[in-house]
Short mmCIF file of C-alpha atoms (C1' of nucleotides) in Angstrom, two decimals:
data_model
loop_
_atom_site.label_atom_id
_atom_site.label_comp_id
_atom_site.label_asym_id
_atom_site.label_seq_id
_atom_site.Cartn_x
_atom_site.Cartn_y
_atom_site.Cartn_z
CA MET A 940 -76.66 -38.56 -46.91
CA ALA A 941 -73.49 -39.34 -48.66
CA ASP A 942 -69.88 -38.65 -48.26
CA ILE A 943 -68.84 -35.56 -46.50
CA ASN A 944 -66.25 -32.88 -46.23
CA SER A 945 -65.03 -32.35 -42.79
CA ASN A 946 -65.95 -31.01 -39.43
CA ALA A 947 -68.62 -28.60 -38.40
CA LYS A 948 -70.50 -27.80 -35.31
CA ILE A 949 -74.15 -28.45 -34.90
CA PRO A 950 -75.71 -25.02 -34.68
CA PRO A 951 -78.52 -24.05 -32.38
CA GLN A 952 -81.80 -24.72 -34.10
CA ASN A 953 -84.47 -22.11 -34.55
CA SER A 954 -87.14 -24.72 -33.95
CA GLY A 955 -89.76 -22.30 -35.16
CA GLY A 956 -93.39 -23.15 -35.05
CA GLU A 957 -93.78 -23.47 -38.81
CA ALA A 958 -95.30 -26.71 -39.94
CA THR A 959 -93.68 -28.74 -42.69
CA ALA A 960 -94.79 -28.00 -46.20
CA GLY A 961 -95.15 -31.66 -47.04
CA GLY A 962 -98.06 -33.63 -45.81
CA ALA A 963 -97.23 -37.27 -45.39
CA GLN A 964 -95.11 -38.05 -42.42
CA ALA A 965 -95.85 -40.76 -39.93
CA ARG A 966 -95.04 -43.99 -41.75
CA ASP A 967 -91.35 -43.16 -41.63
CA ALA A 968 -91.45 -44.29 -38.04
CA GLU A 969 -89.36 -47.36 -38.70
CA ALA A 970 -86.67 -45.56 -40.66
CA ALA A 971 -83.33 -45.92 -38.94
CA TRP A 972 -82.77 -42.19 -38.79
CA ASP A 973 -80.47 -42.41 -35.83
CA ILE A 974 -78.03 -44.78 -37.49
CA ILE A 975 -78.21 -42.93 -40.80
CA GLU A 976 -77.28 -39.66 -39.20
CA LEU A 977 -74.79 -41.02 -36.70
CA LEU A 978 -73.01 -42.77 -39.53
CA PHE A 979 -72.94 -39.50 -41.42
CA PHE A 980 -71.46 -37.51 -38.57
CA ALA A 981 -69.11 -40.24 -37.41
CA TYR A 982 -67.72 -40.75 -40.88
CA ARG A 983 -67.42 -37.03 -41.41
CA ASP A 984 -65.25 -36.66 -38.35
CA PHE A 985 -63.38 -39.86 -39.09
CA VAL A 986 -62.20 -38.83 -42.55
CA GLY A 987 -61.68 -35.27 -41.37
CA ASP A 988 -58.80 -36.20 -39.11
CA PRO A 989 -56.20 -36.75 -41.83
CA ASP A 990 -57.14 -33.66 -43.80
CA ALA A 991 -54.84 -31.33 -41.91
CA VAL A 992 -51.85 -33.59 -42.49
CA LEU A 993 -52.71 -34.07 -46.15
CA LEU A 994 -52.88 -30.33 -46.60
CA LYS A 995 -49.20 -30.01 -45.75
CA TYR A 996 -48.36 -32.28 -48.66
CA ALA A 997 -50.86 -30.62 -50.97
CA PHE A 998 -52.62 -33.95 -51.17
CA GLY A 999 -56.33 -34.64 -51.09
CA ARG A 1000 -58.41 -37.55 -50.00
CA ALA A 1001 -57.91 -39.23 -53.32
CA HIS A 1002 -54.21 -39.46 -52.56
CA HIS A 1003 -54.99 -40.78 -49.12
CA ARG A 1004 -57.14 -43.58 -50.46
CA VAL A 1005 -54.55 -44.65 -53.00
CA LEU A 1006 -51.67 -44.52 -50.56
CA HIS A 1007 -53.62 -46.35 -47.92
CA PHE A 1008 -54.51 -49.33 -50.05
CA VAL A 1009 -51.16 -49.56 -51.76
CA ASN A 1010 -49.42 -49.51 -48.42
CA ARG A 1011 -51.74 -52.16 -47.08
CA ASN A 1012 -51.43 -54.35 -50.15
CA PRO A 1013 -47.84 -54.23 -51.33
CA GLY A 1014 -47.53 -55.39 -54.89
CA MET A 1015 -51.15 -54.88 -55.80
CA LYS A 1016 -52.06 -54.42 -59.44
CA VAL A 1017 -53.37 -51.16 -60.82
CA ALA A 1018 -56.53 -52.97 -61.86
CA ASP A 1019 -57.12 -54.18 -58.30
CA LEU A 1020 -56.78 -50.67 -56.98
CA LEU A 1021 -59.25 -49.41 -59.55
CA ASP A 1022 -61.76 -52.03 -58.45
CA ILE A 1023 -61.40 -51.20 -54.79
CA LEU A 1024 -61.68 -47.46 -55.32
CA ASN A 1025 -64.24 -47.88 -58.05
CA ILE A 1026 -62.87 -45.10 -60.17
CA THR A 1027 -61.62 -45.01 -63.75
CA LYS A 1028 -58.00 -45.40 -64.63
CA GLN A 1029 -57.99 -41.84 -65.91
CA SER A 1030 -59.04 -40.61 -62.50
CA LEU A 1031 -56.49 -42.74 -60.76
CA GLY A 1032 -53.84 -41.68 -63.23
CA ARG A 1033 -53.42 -38.13 -62.08
CA VAL A 1034 -53.34 -38.92 -58.39
CA LEU A 1035 -51.09 -41.93 -58.78
CA LYS A 1036 -48.68 -40.00 -60.95
CA GLN A 1037 -48.29 -37.36 -58.27
CA LEU A 1038 -47.65 -39.98 -55.62
CA VAL A 1039 -45.08 -41.70 -57.81
CA ASP A 1040 -43.40 -38.47 -58.91
CA GLN A 1041 -43.05 -37.37 -55.32
CA GLY A 1042 -41.63 -40.68 -54.20
CA PHE A 1043 -44.47 -42.06 -52.10
CA ILE A 1044 -45.21 -45.00 -54.39
CA VAL A 1045 -43.11 -47.02 -56.81
CA GLN A 1046 -44.27 -49.20 -59.65
CA LYS A 1047 -42.48 -52.41 -60.52
CA GLU A 1048 -42.95 -54.57 -63.55
CA GLY A 1049 -44.74 -57.80 -62.72
CA ALA A 1050 -42.52 -60.85 -62.56
CA GLN A 1051 -44.84 -63.35 -64.21
CA ASP A 1052 -46.83 -60.84 -66.23
CA ARG A 1053 -44.64 -58.02 -67.39
CA ARG A 1054 -47.57 -55.92 -68.49
CA GLN A 1055 -48.46 -55.31 -64.88
CA ARG A 1056 -47.16 -52.33 -62.93
CA LEU A 1057 -47.30 -53.58 -59.36
CA LEU A 1058 -47.64 -50.88 -56.75
CA PHE A 1059 -45.56 -50.49 -53.62
CA ALA A 1060 -45.35 -47.79 -51.01
CA THR A 1061 -41.84 -46.47 -50.48
CA ALA A 1062 -40.52 -45.94 -46.98
CA LYS A 1063 -41.63 -42.35 -47.34
CA GLY A 1064 -45.05 -43.47 -48.51
CA GLU A 1065 -45.42 -45.95 -45.74
CA ALA A 1066 -44.48 -43.33 -43.18
CA LEU A 1067 -47.22 -41.03 -44.40
CA ALA A 1068 -49.74 -43.83 -44.60
CA LEU A 1069 -48.98 -44.82 -41.04
CA LYS A 1070 -49.19 -41.25 -39.83
CA LEU A 1071 -52.63 -40.89 -41.35
CA ALA A 1072 -53.79 -44.23 -40.04
CA ALA A 1073 -52.48 -43.33 -36.60
CA LEU A 1074 -54.77 -40.32 -36.49
CA GLN A 1075 -57.77 -42.44 -37.31
CA THR A 1076 -56.69 -45.17 -34.96
CA GLU A 1077 -56.49 -42.61 -32.20
CA ARG A 1078 -60.15 -41.76 -32.68
CA ILE A 1079 -61.13 -45.39 -32.87
CA ASN A 1080 -59.23 -46.33 -29.74
CA ARG A 1081 -60.62 -43.37 -27.88
CA ALA A 1082 -64.10 -44.60 -28.78
CA PHE A 1083 -63.35 -48.15 -27.69
CA GLY A 1084 -61.87 -46.80 -24.51
CA GLU A 1085 -65.07 -44.95 -23.71
CA LEU A 1086 -67.16 -48.00 -24.44
CA GLY A 1087 -66.55 -51.18 -22.55
CA PRO A 1088 -64.60 -54.25 -23.59
CA GLY A 1089 -66.25 -56.05 -26.46
CA ALA A 1090 -66.82 -52.75 -28.23
CA HIS A 1091 -64.19 -53.53 -30.82
CA GLU A 1092 -65.74 -56.85 -31.66
CA ALA A 1093 -69.23 -55.35 -31.74
CA ALA A 1094 -68.11 -52.58 -34.09
CA ARG A 1095 -66.39 -55.07 -36.33
CA ARG A 1096 -69.50 -57.18 -36.53
CA PHE A 1097 -71.75 -54.21 -37.19
CA LEU A 1098 -69.57 -52.75 -39.91
CA THR A 1099 -69.11 -56.12 -41.55
CA ALA A 1100 -72.86 -56.68 -41.60
CA MET A 1101 -73.29 -53.30 -43.30
CA ILE A 1102 -71.21 -54.34 -46.28
CA ASP A 1103 -72.88 -55.74 -49.38
CA GLY A 1104 -73.39 -59.43 -48.78
CA ASP A 1105 -71.86 -60.49 -52.05
CA ASN A 1106 -68.77 -58.48 -51.30
CA ARG A 1107 -68.31 -59.17 -47.63
CA GLU A 1108 -66.12 -62.21 -47.89
CA GLY A 1109 -63.88 -60.46 -50.34
CA VAL A 1110 -63.47 -57.51 -48.03
CA LEU A 1111 -62.67 -59.72 -45.06
CA ARG A 1112 -60.20 -61.70 -47.10
CA GLN A 1113 -58.61 -58.52 -48.31
CA ILE A 1114 -58.22 -57.17 -44.78
CA ALA A 1115 -56.80 -60.45 -43.51
CA ARG A 1116 -54.42 -60.68 -46.42
CA ALA A 1117 -53.24 -57.13 -45.91
CA ASP A 1118 -52.69 -57.84 -42.24
CA ARG A 1119 -50.48 -60.78 -43.13
CA ALA A 1120 -48.67 -58.81 -45.77
CA LYS A 1121 -47.85 -56.02 -43.39
CA THR A 1122 -47.05 -58.27 -40.45
CA ARG A 1123 -44.51 -60.52 -42.03
CA GLY A 1124 -42.88 -57.54 -43.78
CA MET B 153 -59.15 -43.50 -46.55
CA ALA B 154 -61.71 -40.90 -47.02
CA ASP B 155 -65.05 -40.58 -48.63
CA ILE B 156 -65.84 -42.87 -51.47
CA ASN B 157 -67.81 -43.26 -54.58
CA SER B 158 -69.86 -46.33 -54.65
CA ASN B 159 -69.71 -50.05 -55.02
CA ALA B 160 -67.00 -52.27 -56.30
CA LYS B 161 -66.01 -55.81 -55.86
CA ILE B 162 -62.85 -56.88 -54.14
CA PRO B 163 -60.74 -58.35 -56.88
CA PRO B 164 -58.57 -61.40 -56.48
CA GLN B 165 -55.17 -60.33 -55.27
CA ASN B 166 -52.01 -61.24 -57.06
CA SER B 167 -50.25 -61.62 -53.71
CA GLY B 168 -46.95 -61.76 -55.51
CA GLY B 169 -43.79 -62.48 -53.66
CA GLU B 170 -42.38 -58.97 -54.04
CA ALA B 171 -41.32 -57.38 -50.80
CA THR B 172 -42.47 -53.90 -49.95
CA ALA B 173 -40.22 -51.09 -51.02
CA GLY B 174 -40.45 -49.42 -47.66
CA GLY B 175 -38.56 -50.77 -44.74
CA ALA B 176 -40.28 -49.95 -41.48
CA GLN B 177 -43.27 -52.06 -40.77
CA ALA B 178 -43.89 -53.79 -37.49
CA ARG B 179 -44.81 -50.99 -35.08
CA ASP B 180 -48.10 -50.46 -36.89
CA ALA B 181 -49.32 -53.49 -35.03
CA GLU B 182 -51.72 -51.50 -32.89
CA ALA B 183 -53.27 -49.56 -35.76
CA ALA B 184 -56.96 -50.32 -36.02
CA TRP B 185 -56.70 -51.36 -39.64
CA ASP B 186 -59.74 -53.56 -39.46
CA ILE B 187 -62.05 -50.80 -38.30
CA ILE B 188 -60.50 -48.25 -40.65
CA GLU B 189 -61.12 -50.45 -43.65
CA LEU B 190 -64.46 -51.86 -42.57
CA LEU B 191 -65.69 -48.32 -42.05
CA PHE B 192 -64.49 -47.45 -45.51
CA PHE B 193 -66.24 -50.34 -47.21
CA ALA B 194 -69.37 -50.13 -45.09
CA TYR B 195 -69.77 -46.44 -45.75
CA ARG B 196 -69.05 -46.91 -49.42
CA ASP B 197 -71.88 -49.41 -49.76
CA PHE B 198 -74.12 -47.40 -47.46
CA VAL B 199 -73.96 -44.20 -49.50
CA GLY B 200 -73.99 -46.17 -52.71
CA ASP B 201 -77.53 -47.37 -52.23
CA PRO B 202 -79.25 -44.09 -53.02
CA ASP B 203 -77.08 -43.30 -56.02
CA ALA B 204 -79.19 -45.23 -58.48
CA VAL B 205 -82.34 -43.41 -57.41
CA LEU B 206 -80.62 -40.03 -57.44
CA LEU B 207 -79.45 -40.70 -60.97
CA LYS B 208 -83.03 -40.77 -62.20
CA TYR B 209 -83.52 -37.23 -60.94
CA ALA B 210 -80.14 -36.08 -62.21
CA PHE B 211 -79.25 -35.35 -58.61
CA GLY B 212 -76.00 -36.04 -56.84
CA ARG B 213 -75.03 -36.69 -53.28
CA ALA B 214 -74.96 -33.01 -52.56
CA HIS B 215 -78.68 -32.87 -53.30
CA HIS B 216 -79.24 -35.90 -51.12
CA ARG B 217 -77.51 -34.33 -48.16
CA VAL B 218 -79.45 -31.10 -48.47
CA LEU B 219 -82.78 -32.79 -48.94
CA HIS B 220 -82.14 -35.18 -46.09
CA PHE B 221 -81.41 -32.54 -43.50
CA VAL B 222 -84.10 -30.17 -44.64
CA ASN B 223 -86.64 -32.94 -44.50
CA ARG B 224 -85.49 -33.96 -41.08
CA ASN B 225 -85.43 -30.40 -39.76
CA PRO B 226 -88.42 -28.59 -41.19
CA GLY B 227 -88.02 -24.86 -40.95
CA MET B 228 -84.27 -24.89 -40.52
CA LYS B 229 -82.33 -21.79 -41.45
CA VAL B 230 -79.96 -21.67 -44.38
CA ALA B 231 -77.17 -20.85 -41.96
CA ASP B 232 -77.86 -23.97 -39.92
CA LEU B 233 -77.72 -26.12 -43.01
CA LEU B 234 -74.42 -24.58 -43.97
CA ASP B 235 -73.01 -25.40 -40.57
CA ILE B 236 -74.14 -29.01 -40.68
CA LEU B 237 -72.85 -29.60 -44.18
CA ASN B 238 -69.81 -27.44 -43.57
CA ILE B 239 -69.84 -25.92 -47.02
CA THR B 240 -70.03 -22.34 -48.21
CA LYS B 241 -73.25 -20.65 -49.15
CA GLN B 242 -72.02 -20.44 -52.72
CA SER B 243 -71.69 -24.21 -52.85
CA LEU B 244 -75.04 -24.72 -51.25
CA GLY B 245 -76.60 -22.15 -53.53
CA ARG B 246 -76.39 -24.08 -56.73
CA VAL B 247 -77.69 -27.33 -55.28
CA LEU B 248 -80.41 -25.69 -53.23
CA LYS B 249 -81.59 -23.67 -56.20
CA GLN B 250 -82.10 -26.83 -58.22
CA LEU B 251 -84.04 -28.46 -55.41
CA VAL B 252 -86.22 -25.38 -55.04
CA ASP B 253 -86.71 -24.90 -58.78
CA GLN B 254 -87.80 -28.49 -59.16
CA GLY B 255 -90.20 -28.33 -56.27
CA PHE B 256 -88.48 -30.51 -53.69
CA ILE B 257 -87.86 -27.72 -51.23
CA VAL B 258 -89.61 -24.45 -50.47
CA GLN B 259 -88.29 -21.44 -48.68
CA LYS B 260 -90.50 -19.36 -46.42
CA GLU B 261 -89.78 -16.03 -44.91
CA GLY B 262 -89.12 -16.28 -41.19
CA ALA B 263 -91.97 -15.12 -38.98
CA GLN B 264 -89.95 -13.36 -36.30
CA ASP B 265 -86.97 -12.55 -38.47
CA ARG B 266 -88.03 -11.81 -42.00
CA ARG B 267 -84.46 -11.98 -43.30
CA GLN B 268 -84.46 -15.71 -42.83
CA ARG B 269 -85.47 -18.10 -45.60
CA LEU B 270 -86.60 -21.13 -43.64
CA LEU B 271 -86.33 -24.39 -45.49
CA PHE B 272 -89.05 -27.00 -45.84
CA ALA B 273 -89.31 -30.15 -47.87
CA THR B 274 -92.43 -30.23 -50.05
CA ALA B 275 -94.52 -33.38 -50.21
CA LYS B 276 -92.53 -34.28 -53.30
CA GLY B 277 -89.30 -33.58 -51.49
CA GLU B 278 -90.30 -35.58 -48.48
CA ALA B 279 -91.29 -38.50 -50.67
CA LEU B 280 -87.85 -38.57 -52.24
CA ALA B 281 -86.10 -38.15 -48.92
CA LEU B 282 -88.05 -41.04 -47.50
CA LYS B 283 -87.37 -43.20 -50.50
CA LEU B 284 -83.65 -42.63 -50.13
CA ALA B 285 -83.73 -43.17 -46.39
CA ALA B 286 -85.72 -46.35 -46.90
CA LEU B 287 -82.94 -47.79 -49.01
CA GLN B 288 -80.40 -47.11 -46.33
CA THR B 289 -82.71 -48.30 -43.60
CA GLU B 290 -83.10 -51.53 -45.47
CA ARG B 291 -79.38 -52.14 -45.29
CA ILE B 292 -79.25 -51.16 -41.64
CA ASN B 293 -82.13 -53.39 -40.66
CA ARG B 294 -80.71 -56.26 -42.63
CA ALA B 295 -77.49 -55.87 -40.67
CA PHE B 296 -79.30 -55.72 -37.34
CA GLY B 297 -81.30 -58.74 -38.36
CA GLU B 298 -78.15 -60.72 -38.98
CA LEU B 299 -76.65 -59.65 -35.70
CA GLY B 300 -78.47 -60.39 -32.50
CA PRO B 301 -80.66 -58.10 -30.44
CA GLY B 302 -78.71 -55.30 -28.87
CA ALA B 303 -76.93 -54.70 -32.15
CA HIS B 304 -78.80 -51.47 -32.74
CA GLU B 305 -77.86 -50.11 -29.37
CA ALA B 306 -74.25 -51.23 -29.78
CA ALA B 307 -74.01 -49.58 -33.18
CA ARG B 308 -75.51 -46.40 -31.83
CA ARG B 309 -73.02 -46.30 -29.00
CA PHE B 310 -70.08 -47.02 -31.26
CA LEU B 311 -70.99 -44.40 -33.83
CA THR B 312 -71.69 -41.83 -31.16
CA ALA B 313 -68.32 -42.46 -29.57
CA MET B 314 -66.67 -41.92 -32.95
CA ILE B 315 -67.99 -38.38 -33.21
CA ASP B 316 -65.87 -35.47 -32.07
CA GLY B 317 -66.39 -35.10 -28.34
CA ASP B 318 -67.14 -31.40 -28.50
CA ASN B 319 -69.77 -32.00 -31.13
CA ARG B 320 -71.40 -35.13 -29.82
CA GLU B 321 -74.05 -33.54 -27.66
CA GLY B 322 -75.04 -31.24 -30.46
CA VAL B 323 -75.44 -34.14 -32.86
CA LEU B 324 -77.52 -36.11 -30.40
CA ARG B 325 -79.69 -33.10 -29.69
CA GLN B 326 -80.12 -32.52 -33.39
CA ILE B 327 -81.18 -36.08 -34.01
CA ALA B 328 -83.59 -36.06 -31.10
CA ARG B 329 -85.06 -32.76 -32.18
CA ALA B 330 -85.50 -33.98 -35.73
CA ASP B 331 -87.21 -37.10 -34.46
CA ARG B 332 -89.68 -34.98 -32.55
CA ALA B 333 -90.20 -32.66 -35.48
CA LYS B 334 -91.02 -35.49 -37.81
CA THR B 335 -93.10 -37.45 -35.36
CA ARG B 336 -95.53 -34.78 -34.31
CA GLY B 337 -95.87 -33.65 -37.95
"C1'" DA C 46 -78.87 6.79 -38.72
"C1'" DA C 47 -75.30 3.49 -38.76
"C1'" DT C 48 -74.06 -1.09 -38.30
"C1'" DT C 49 -74.66 -5.86 -38.31
"C1'" DT C 50 -76.89 -9.98 -39.88
"C1'" DA C 51 -79.07 -13.39 -43.15
"C1'" DT C 52 -79.12 -14.42 -47.50
"C1'" DG C 53 -78.16 -14.33 -52.44
"C1'" DT C 54 -75.34 -13.82 -56.55
"C1'" DC C 55 -71.54 -13.10 -59.91
"C1'" DA C 56 -67.08 -14.57 -61.44
"C1'" DG C 57 -63.29 -17.40 -61.52
"C1'" DC C 58 -60.64 -21.30 -59.84
"C1'" DC C 59 -59.52 -26.10 -58.18
"C1'" DA C 60 -59.95 -31.15 -57.26
"C1'" DT C 61 -61.84 -35.15 -58.62
"C1'" DA C 62 -64.63 -37.60 -61.13
"C1'" DT C 63 -66.56 -38.95 -65.96
"C1'" DT C 64 -66.58 -40.75 -71.19
"C1'" DG C 65 -64.41 -41.77 -75.47
"C1'" DA C 66 -60.59 -42.57 -78.32
"C1'" DC C 67 -56.33 -44.23 -79.03
"C1'" DA C 68 -51.38 -46.21 -78.08
"C1'" DT C 69 -48.10 -49.72 -76.38
"C1'" DA C 70 -46.44 -53.77 -74.63
"C1'" DT C 71 -47.31 -58.37 -73.47
"C1'" DT C 72 -49.85 -62.54 -72.93
"C1'" DT C 73 -53.10 -65.78 -74.58
"C1'" DT C 74 -55.47 -68.16 -78.13
"C1'" DG C 75 -56.94 -70.17 -82.49
"C1'" DC D 1163 -47.20 -67.65 -85.86
"C1'" DA D 1164 -50.84 -64.35 -86.40
"C1'" DA D 1165 -54.72 -62.55 -84.18
"C1'" DA D 1166 -57.06 -61.32 -80.24
"C1'" DA D 1167 -57.31 -60.15 -75.63
"C1'" DT D 1168 -55.31 -57.92 -71.57
"C1'" DA D 1169 -52.86 -54.39 -68.53
"C1'" DT D 1170 -51.69 -50.09 -68.51
"C1'" DG D 1171 -51.13 -45.30 -69.98
"C1'" DT D 1172 -52.48 -40.96 -72.14
"C1'" DC D 1173 -55.01 -37.12 -74.56
"C1'" DA D 1174 -59.07 -34.36 -74.69
"C1'" DA D 1175 -63.36 -32.74 -73.32
"C1'" DT D 1176 -66.80 -32.41 -69.73
"C1'" DA D 1177 -69.42 -32.52 -65.14
"C1'" DT D 1178 -69.86 -32.01 -60.22
"C1'" DG D 1179 -69.13 -30.00 -56.15
"C1'" DG D 1180 -66.19 -27.77 -53.61
"C1'" DC D 1181 -63.47 -22.97 -52.86
"C1'" DT D 1182 -62.39 -17.56 -52.42
"C1'" DG D 1183 -63.47 -12.82 -53.10
"C1'" DA D 1184 -66.47 -9.17 -54.05
"C1'" DC D 1185 -70.65 -7.14 -53.94
"C1'" DA D 1186 -75.96 -6.49 -53.23
"C1'" DT D 1187 -80.29 -6.38 -50.59
"C1'" DA D 1188 -83.37 -6.41 -46.97
"C1'" DA D 1189 -84.21 -6.52 -42.29
"C1'" DA D 1190 -82.80 -6.39 -37.52
"C1'" DT D 1191 -80.03 -4.33 -33.99
"C1'" DT D 1192 -77.45 -0.73 -31.87
#
DNA sequence: AATTTATGTCAGCCATATTGACATATTTTG
DNA sequence: CAAAATATGTCAATATGGCTGACATAAATT
């Protein structure tokens, strides 16, 4: 299980009588198969939502990731973005250049440190970022609507607990900071 | 936000005083930013676990996905796998061939329909699939351990609700069927 | 017998990632 | 101040995992 592409239907199974070729099954009883697979399918659908919109701009998911985090963290450094995305600067380079060239992101020289190229979403970039987030929010709110109250908090707690322990605080701080950044405006 | 690569630390933010280039923020108040980003980071760490193991076999996430579903659904048809992964047979071909050539998966002619090449994990393949699932299960169980009882059920409900409505039943059936398949052995 | 289905394969292309080397400007340090 | 470190960018080559289109084969269905 890893990242995924997009949607697909679960096909009818042939459930034939053939036995598995392997021998040793039984002690995988405790494996959390349900969560592993639900996470796979849920995430697949979740990231699939924006794809149609991105297609119209000839953008891929790489662009989405960059735009999302830049929009959420106005003035972030290139190095910070690289750390969040965990890609090389060469990989970021191409995608970022396209976003800048097409006016979705601007880079401004750092005030204290003029080597830095701080990243900002333009109005155009923010509009796209919000459109994409709205699609995903729609799915999330639909889910919370189906589940009872408290579902949001439960999901937040579950997802937080799934993050690497040594990184969790940083993530929470980052989310809180971004919230502030985007709320004050 | 979309699929991701692997781990990375959240860097300190420069939180500079620069204002965003865009103008319109404020009505994104209802966007579920927290869930969007938590899902991103949680999934990133979740799929990152197996990467180190896969590296030793010179396998990628594509191999993991194939091996996972074949192991969970012994005797599945190639066409079913294509539908679950939502890739083309040409894409599957390369990865599947490597798994077959290296003895992780075997293909058997269908009994009723001899055109079919039913897929089975070998003992070797199952061992690897279980090893990878164990890593992910470890993370999941750690999370459920931190949260109280009922966390498993809550997570299951949340993730299920996040799946496309028209696909949800199929996913649940698929998971249940796989559980049966691997339990009877 | 003709058609459809399940699968495989060849060939070429694209997006996104990688490593390594090197360049430039700026800040920090000895 | 000179040297070293840092932030960023860029060139080139390469790998992975997707894609489309075309075509092939065997077996099932009509």
